[in-house]
Amino acid sequence: MTSLPLVFDAPRRGLPPRHLVDLSPDERRAAVAELGEKPFRATQLANHYFGRLTVDPEAMTDIPATSRDKLVASLMPSLFTVIRKVTCDEGTTRKTLLRAHDGTLIESVLMRYPGRATLCISSQAGCGMACPFCATGQAGLTRNLSTAEIVDQVRMGAAAMRDGELPGGPGRLSNIVFMGMGEPLANLRRVIDAVHRICDPVPEGLGISQRSVTVSTVGLVPAIRKLTDEGLQVRLAVSLHTPDDELRDTLVPVNNRWKVAEVLEAARDYADKTGRRVSIEYALIRDINDHPWRADLLAKLLRKYLGQLAHVNVIPLNPTPGSKWDASPKPVEREFVRRVNEGGVACTVRDTRGQEIAAACGQLAAEG
Ligand code: SAH
């Protein structure tokens, strides 16, 4: 690749270099023109990125060879180095460890099921929410990811599916969950921009349906309200983990700021505006939050605030290294699920992929 004078930003500590995905179509055309190229090259680049899922200048044969390296270096610099890929579940679950330009490590997890494939993506490096049962929460926040860093995980996942890298032959990446590292609503603007780039049709985006994207939050109420105002069709997931404030104050420390009732009111408004059911995430922890009375109270509260617009996802706790907590025994789990359903609220147990490769819920900590 030709070396270029850095005409754009001086190195911005933490933030990645300028990237097409972070720019509006007008900004892209201006950036291309600054390089002395025809503005329509911006659309060609976007087609390569969003349509063909490539950032390899060699593959861009519709752009003169003399211009390709310059355009790619300036508008589509490599954002990540793949450090490692590990698989389990007979190859149908694959975790990718990525290193960003500043050495920051993040992870994403691709899961193939019959008829669909889901990518679990990171929105931050680390997380500042400090939930005591979550590996990422223990490590603290390193920094926000840029929009391009969020979207590039999806581009790579979509290319892997298209190229048949997981058993089952070529397929399509159908679902995205913001359930990797980080609290997406603490990086709200970039996450919303990323949803547009993931969901808008080619060449403005990767063309994945908004309805197939889930944004999961600890319950940052003002950010839930801002998300509501965006008028997106993405699914909202709320990590509730217990219906009572007393315990939630420790399990999800941000509860000290926004209580269960406020979170559920905001979730209700989101459901009303979008017409979409809200997922209520509930990591079931032995002798901590798995009591029958909590199942009953959960159903009662969800009926009150969300009516039929709630679906509880029970996640058997994945113990993280050094954790004193464990998953509930199966009979206790079954009874919990039964009581929530009997209380009039849909409740199912989430399958837990990726356990042997530290890729299961709450285990992403990118220790290198
Ligand atoms: N910060 C966001 C998204 C990331 S975590 C959120 O909290 O919603 C995705 C889900 O995995 C959350 O529901 C989280 O509480 C859950 N989780 C975290 N650690 C876990 C663990 N050790 N076992 C099971 N679920 C866990």
PDB file of C-alpha atoms in Angstrom, residues 238-343:
ATOM      1  CA  VAL A 238     -33.862  -4.985  29.267  1.00  0.00           C
ATOM      2  CA  SER A 239     -31.510  -6.820  31.617  1.00  0.00           C
ATOM      3  CA  LEU A 240     -33.764  -6.884  34.652  1.00  0.00           C
ATOM      4  CA  HIS A 241     -32.463  -9.939  36.551  1.00  0.00           C
ATOM      5  CA  THR A 242     -34.777  -9.389  39.495  1.00  0.00           C
ATOM      6  CA  PRO A 243     -38.101  -7.593  40.030  1.00  0.00           C
ATOM      7  CA  ASP A 244     -37.194  -5.992  43.393  1.00  0.00           C
ATOM      8  CA  ASP A 245     -35.113  -2.856  43.813  1.00  0.00           C
ATOM      9  CA  GLU A 246     -33.296  -4.093  46.888  1.00  0.00           C
ATOM     10  CA  LEU A 247     -31.529  -6.943  45.095  1.00  0.00           C
ATOM     11  CA  ARG A 248     -31.312  -5.136  41.758  1.00  0.00           C
ATOM     12  CA  ASP A 249     -29.325  -2.345  43.426  1.00  0.00           C
ATOM     13  CA  THR A 250     -26.482  -4.885  43.776  1.00  0.00           C
ATOM     14  CA  LEU A 251     -26.989  -7.080  40.680  1.00  0.00           C
ATOM     15  CA  VAL A 252     -27.310  -4.134  38.300  1.00  0.00           C
ATOM     16  CA  PRO A 253     -25.717  -1.189  40.121  1.00  0.00           C
ATOM     17  CA  VAL A 254     -27.252   1.405  37.785  1.00  0.00           C
ATOM     18  CA  ASN A 255     -30.531   0.530  39.538  1.00  0.00           C
ATOM     19  CA  ASN A 256     -29.384   2.896  42.274  1.00  0.00           C
ATOM     20  CA  ARG A 257     -30.079   5.652  39.758  1.00  0.00           C
ATOM     21  CA  TRP A 258     -33.113   4.332  37.844  1.00  0.00           C
ATOM     22  CA  LYS A 259     -35.431   1.976  39.686  1.00  0.00           C
ATOM     23  CA  VAL A 260     -37.280  -1.054  38.336  1.00  0.00           C
ATOM     24  CA  ALA A 261     -40.565   0.851  37.935  1.00  0.00           C
ATOM     25  CA  GLU A 262     -38.924   3.671  35.944  1.00  0.00           C
ATOM     26  CA  VAL A 263     -37.130   1.192  33.692  1.00  0.00           C
ATOM     27  CA  LEU A 264     -40.338  -0.732  33.024  1.00  0.00           C
ATOM     28  CA  GLU A 265     -42.246   2.502  32.311  1.00  0.00           C
ATOM     29  CA  ALA A 266     -39.636   3.471  29.734  1.00  0.00           C
ATOM     30  CA  ALA A 267     -39.773  -0.043  28.273  1.00  0.00           C
ATOM     31  CA  ARG A 268     -43.553   0.231  28.085  1.00  0.00           C
ATOM     32  CA  ASP A 269     -43.325   3.479  26.124  1.00  0.00           C
ATOM     33  CA  TYR A 270     -40.844   1.848  23.753  1.00  0.00           C
ATOM     34  CA  ALA A 271     -43.180  -1.101  23.227  1.00  0.00           C
ATOM     35  CA  ASP A 272     -46.159   1.219  22.677  1.00  0.00           C
ATOM     36  CA  LYS A 273     -44.308   3.313  20.130  1.00  0.00           C
ATOM     37  CA  THR A 274     -42.868   0.395  18.182  1.00  0.00           C
ATOM     38  CA  GLY A 275     -45.559  -2.227  18.736  1.00  0.00           C
ATOM     39  CA  ARG A 276     -42.750  -4.623  19.499  1.00  0.00           C
ATOM     40  CA  ARG A 277     -42.429  -6.920  22.464  1.00  0.00           C
ATOM     41  CA  VAL A 278     -39.655  -6.081  24.892  1.00  0.00           C
ATOM     42  CA  SER A 279     -37.296  -8.891  25.946  1.00  0.00           C
ATOM     43  CA  ILE A 280     -36.718  -9.060  29.665  1.00  0.00           C
ATOM     44  CA  GLU A 281     -33.361 -10.704  30.343  1.00  0.00           C
ATOM     45  CA  TYR A 282     -33.085 -12.677  33.565  1.00  0.00           C
ATOM     46  CA  ALA A 283     -29.782 -14.376  34.426  1.00  0.00           C
ATOM     47  CA  LEU A 284     -30.893 -17.035  36.881  1.00  0.00           C
ATOM     48  CA  ILE A 285     -28.481 -17.306  39.834  1.00  0.00           C
ATOM     49  CA  ARG A 286     -28.720 -20.079  42.400  1.00  0.00           C
ATOM     50  CA  ASP A 287     -30.203 -18.891  45.710  1.00  0.00           C
ATOM     51  CA  ILE A 288     -29.815 -15.253  44.664  1.00  0.00           C
ATOM     52  CA  ASN A 289     -32.720 -14.406  42.346  1.00  0.00           C
ATOM     53  CA  ASP A 290     -34.353 -17.785  41.615  1.00  0.00           C
ATOM     54  CA  HIS A 291     -36.994 -17.820  44.364  1.00  0.00           C
ATOM     55  CA  PRO A 292     -40.637 -18.650  43.544  1.00  0.00           C
ATOM     56  CA  TRP A 293     -41.790 -15.349  45.060  1.00  0.00           C
ATOM     57  CA  ARG A 294     -39.508 -13.461  42.670  1.00  0.00           C
ATOM     58  CA  ALA A 295     -41.002 -15.328  39.711  1.00  0.00           C
ATOM     59  CA  ASP A 296     -44.470 -14.352  40.914  1.00  0.00           C
ATOM     60  CA  LEU A 297     -43.507 -10.723  41.495  1.00  0.00           C
ATOM     61  CA  LEU A 298     -41.791 -10.584  38.089  1.00  0.00           C
ATOM     62  CA  ALA A 299     -44.944 -11.781  36.336  1.00  0.00           C
ATOM     63  CA  LYS A 300     -47.091  -9.355  38.307  1.00  0.00           C
ATOM     64  CA  LEU A 301     -44.900  -6.346  37.510  1.00  0.00           C
ATOM     65  CA  LEU A 302     -44.550  -7.226  33.841  1.00  0.00           C
ATOM     66  CA  ARG A 303     -48.289  -7.691  33.466  1.00  0.00           C
ATOM     67  CA  LYS A 304     -48.818  -4.323  35.099  1.00  0.00           C
ATOM     68  CA  TYR A 305     -46.270  -2.382  33.040  1.00  0.00           C
ATOM     69  CA  LEU A 306     -46.078  -4.269  29.763  1.00  0.00           C
ATOM     70  CA  GLY A 307     -49.202  -6.417  29.506  1.00  0.00           C
ATOM     71  CA  GLN A 308     -48.658  -8.820  26.635  1.00  0.00           C
ATOM     72  CA  LEU A 309     -45.683  -6.841  25.372  1.00  0.00           C
ATOM     73  CA  ALA A 310     -43.085  -8.690  27.453  1.00  0.00           C
ATOM     74  CA  HIS A 311     -41.110 -11.856  26.867  1.00  0.00           C
ATOM     75  CA  VAL A 312     -38.835 -13.125  29.610  1.00  0.00           C
ATOM     76  CA  ASN A 313     -35.576 -14.748  28.545  1.00  0.00           C
ATOM     77  CA  VAL A 314     -34.112 -16.776  31.349  1.00  0.00           C
ATOM     78  CA  ILE A 315     -30.337 -17.137  30.957  1.00  0.00           C
ATOM     79  CA  PRO A 316     -28.744 -19.828  33.135  1.00  0.00           C
ATOM     80  CA  LEU A 317     -25.880 -17.963  34.816  1.00  0.00           C
ATOM     81  CA  ASN A 318     -22.487 -18.577  33.253  1.00  0.00           C
ATOM     82  CA  PRO A 319     -20.129 -18.442  36.185  1.00  0.00           C
ATOM     83  CA  THR A 320     -17.222 -16.115  35.467  1.00  0.00           C
ATOM     84  CA  PRO A 321     -13.720 -16.800  36.812  1.00  0.00           C
ATOM     85  CA  GLY A 322     -13.570 -16.297  40.556  1.00  0.00           C
ATOM     86  CA  SER A 323     -17.317 -15.856  40.859  1.00  0.00           C
ATOM     87  CA  LYS A 324     -19.021 -17.169  43.967  1.00  0.00           C
ATOM     88  CA  TRP A 325     -22.254 -17.568  42.029  1.00  0.00           C
ATOM     89  CA  ASP A 326     -23.612 -20.463  40.030  1.00  0.00           C
ATOM     90  CA  ALA A 327     -26.560 -21.342  37.794  1.00  0.00           C
ATOM     91  CA  SER A 328     -29.749 -22.554  39.435  1.00  0.00           C
ATOM     92  CA  PRO A 329     -30.442 -26.297  39.460  1.00  0.00           C
ATOM     93  CA  LYS A 330     -32.668 -27.352  36.543  1.00  0.00           C
ATOM     94  CA  PRO A 331     -35.738 -28.148  38.714  1.00  0.00           C
ATOM     95  CA  VAL A 332     -35.540 -24.663  40.254  1.00  0.00           C
ATOM     96  CA  GLU A 333     -35.168 -23.146  36.776  1.00  0.00           C
ATOM     97  CA  ARG A 334     -38.174 -25.122  35.489  1.00  0.00           C
ATOM     98  CA  GLU A 335     -40.302 -24.011  38.413  1.00  0.00           C
ATOM     99  CA  PHE A 336     -39.263 -20.373  37.882  1.00  0.00           C
ATOM    100  CA  VAL A 337     -40.218 -20.498  34.208  1.00  0.00           C
ATOM    101  CA  ARG A 338     -43.482 -22.295  34.998  1.00  0.00           C
ATOM    102  CA  ARG A 339     -44.535 -19.658  37.530  1.00  0.00           C
ATOM    103  CA  VAL A 340     -43.774 -16.732  35.206  1.00  0.00           C
ATOM    104  CA  ASN A 341     -45.798 -18.364  32.435  1.00  0.00           C
ATOM    105  CA  GLU A 342     -48.587 -19.175  34.853  1.00  0.00           C
ATOM    106  CA  GLY A 343     -48.529 -15.539  35.904  1.00  0.00           C
TER     107      GLY A 343
END
